[in-house]
């Protein structure tokens, strides 16, 4: 009986001390910067689906988690695509053969594409 009481006392002191030390640790907060890059393929819907086809975008974002647990961030995205479904936008300035005519009466070549830019804070 004496041996069991000593072992029990030793176990209680050992585990109670560990719990005490675990509770005395302080939580520390630090500033943490985040940097990420993105790429996505987009399928337009609604009115945009009538005008444009599939497009892509590429972007980057930066964020900072402050010591006070606030998060600040900024993001920039560039949108691009070459699939334009409306081919009648130059009808008023093209010849009967489909050649584009400049204001000087010369023929011009064009490349129509979808471009855009998005930024947020």
GROMACS .gro file of C-alpha atoms in nm:
model
  121
    1UNK     CA    1   0.000   0.000   0.000
    2UNK     CA    2   0.288   0.232   0.080
    3UNK     CA    3   0.438   0.182  -0.269
    4UNK     CA    4   0.111   0.263  -0.444
    5UNK     CA    5   0.065   0.586  -0.249
    6UNK     CA    6   0.416   0.702  -0.342
    7UNK     CA    7   0.361   0.622  -0.710
    8UNK     CA    8   0.024   0.797  -0.708
    9UNK     CA    9   0.172   1.103  -0.535
   10UNK     CA   10   0.462   1.113  -0.784
   11UNK     CA   11   0.224   1.089  -1.082
   12UNK     CA   12  -0.001   1.365  -0.949
   13UNK     CA   13   0.293   1.601  -0.891
   14UNK     CA   14   0.441   1.523  -1.235
   15UNK     CA   15   0.123   1.582  -1.434
   16UNK     CA   16   0.003   1.878  -1.226
   17UNK     CA   17   0.334   2.055  -1.285
   18UNK     CA   18   0.304   2.006  -1.662
   19UNK     CA   19  -0.042   2.157  -1.666
   20UNK     CA   20   0.080   2.455  -1.468
   21UNK     CA   21   0.361   2.526  -1.714
   22UNK     CA   22   0.127   2.484  -2.009
   23UNK     CA   23  -0.103   2.754  -1.872
   24UNK     CA   24   0.177   3.006  -1.820
   25UNK     CA   25   0.276   3.034  -2.188
   26UNK     CA   26   0.189   3.370  -2.341
   27UNK     CA   27   0.037   3.400  -2.685
   28UNK     CA   28   0.254   3.615  -2.908
   29UNK     CA   29   0.134   3.787  -3.223
   30UNK     CA   30   0.350   3.902  -3.513
   31UNK     CA   31   0.305   4.080  -3.843
   32UNK     CA   32   0.278   3.824  -4.124
   33UNK     CA   33   0.302   3.924  -4.494
   34UNK     CA   34   0.121   3.721  -4.762
   35UNK     CA   35   0.197   3.719  -5.135
   36UNK     CA   36   0.005   3.514  -5.390
   37UNK     CA   37  -0.043   3.484  -5.763
   38UNK     CA   38  -0.356   3.380  -5.950
   39UNK     CA   39  -0.462   3.256  -6.290
   40UNK     CA   40  -0.816   3.170  -6.390
   41UNK     CA   41  -1.030   3.089  -6.691
   42UNK     CA   42  -1.370   3.258  -6.701
   43UNK     CA   43  -1.688   3.165  -6.885
   44UNK     CA   44  -1.907   3.475  -6.934
   45UNK     CA   45  -2.278   3.466  -6.867
   46UNK     CA   46  -2.581   3.686  -6.931
   47UNK     CA   47  -2.528   3.977  -7.172
   48UNK     CA   48  -2.152   3.922  -7.179
   49UNK     CA   49  -2.201   3.570  -7.315
   50UNK     CA   50  -2.362   3.721  -7.626
   51UNK     CA   51  -2.058   3.941  -7.689
   52UNK     CA   52  -1.756   3.752  -7.560
   53UNK     CA   53  -1.631   3.396  -7.535
   54UNK     CA   54  -1.400   3.236  -7.280
   55UNK     CA   55  -1.135   3.468  -7.133
   56UNK     CA   56  -0.852   3.441  -6.883
   57UNK     CA   57  -0.705   3.655  -6.611
   58UNK     CA   58  -0.377   3.669  -6.427
   59UNK     CA   59  -0.307   3.862  -6.111
   60UNK     CA   60  -0.124   3.908  -5.786
   61UNK     CA   61  -0.224   3.997  -5.434
   62UNK     CA   62  -0.040   4.114  -5.126
   63UNK     CA   63  -0.168   4.105  -4.771
   64UNK     CA   64  -0.044   4.182  -4.424
   65UNK     CA   65  -0.182   4.041  -4.098
   66UNK     CA   66  -0.109   4.290  -3.824
   67UNK     CA   67  -0.027   4.218  -3.461
   68UNK     CA   68  -0.377   4.333  -3.370
   69UNK     CA   69  -0.517   4.055  -3.597
   70UNK     CA   70  -0.641   4.299  -3.862
   71UNK     CA   71  -0.579   4.200  -4.223
   72UNK     CA   72  -0.490   4.454  -4.494
   73UNK     CA   73  -0.464   4.353  -4.857
   74UNK     CA   74  -0.439   4.471  -5.217
   75UNK     CA   75  -0.508   4.280  -5.539
   76UNK     CA   76  -0.452   4.355  -5.909
   77UNK     CA   77  -0.587   4.137  -6.193
   78UNK     CA   78  -0.542   4.172  -6.570
   79UNK     CA   79  -0.820   4.020  -6.786
   80UNK     CA   80  -0.763   3.917  -7.149
   81UNK     CA   81  -0.935   3.724  -7.425
   82UNK     CA   82  -0.946   3.705  -7.806
   83UNK     CA   83  -1.289   3.549  -7.859
   84UNK     CA   84  -1.520   3.834  -7.969
   85UNK     CA   85  -1.862   3.721  -8.090
   86UNK     CA   86  -1.991   4.059  -8.212
   87UNK     CA   87  -1.842   4.109  -8.556
   88UNK     CA   88  -2.071   4.396  -8.657
   89UNK     CA   89  -1.913   4.674  -8.449
   90UNK     CA   90  -1.724   4.814  -8.752
   91UNK     CA   91  -2.012   4.789  -9.003
   92UNK     CA   92  -2.049   5.167  -9.035
   93UNK     CA   93  -1.684   5.218  -9.138
   94UNK     CA   94  -1.615   4.911  -9.354
   95UNK     CA   95  -1.641   4.870  -9.729
   96UNK     CA   96  -1.865   4.617  -9.901
   97UNK     CA   97  -1.566   4.378  -9.911
   98UNK     CA   98  -1.524   4.404  -9.533
   99UNK     CA   99  -1.215   4.628  -9.546
  100UNK     CA  100  -1.189   4.883  -9.264
  101UNK     CA  101  -1.156   5.242  -9.390
  102UNK     CA  102  -0.976   5.510  -9.188
  103UNK     CA  103  -1.081   5.875  -9.173
  104UNK     CA  104  -0.819   5.946  -9.442
  105UNK     CA  105  -0.972   5.690  -9.677
  106UNK     CA  106  -0.695   5.431  -9.630
  107UNK     CA  107  -0.752   5.064  -9.553
  108UNK     CA  108  -0.661   4.957  -9.201
  109UNK     CA  109  -0.622   4.630  -9.020
  110UNK     CA  110  -0.760   4.576  -8.672
  111UNK     CA  111  -0.736   4.319  -8.400
  112UNK     CA  112  -1.037   4.316  -8.170
  113UNK     CA  113  -0.992   4.161  -7.828
  114UNK     CA  114  -1.123   4.175  -7.474
  115UNK     CA  115  -0.905   4.347  -7.214
  116UNK     CA  116  -0.970   4.459  -6.860
  117UNK     CA  117  -0.809   4.547  -6.529
  118UNK     CA  118  -0.932   4.497  -6.174
  119UNK     CA  119  -0.780   4.638  -5.855
  120UNK     CA  120  -0.901   4.627  -5.496
  121UNK     CA  121  -0.785   4.727  -5.149
   0.00000   0.00000   0.00000
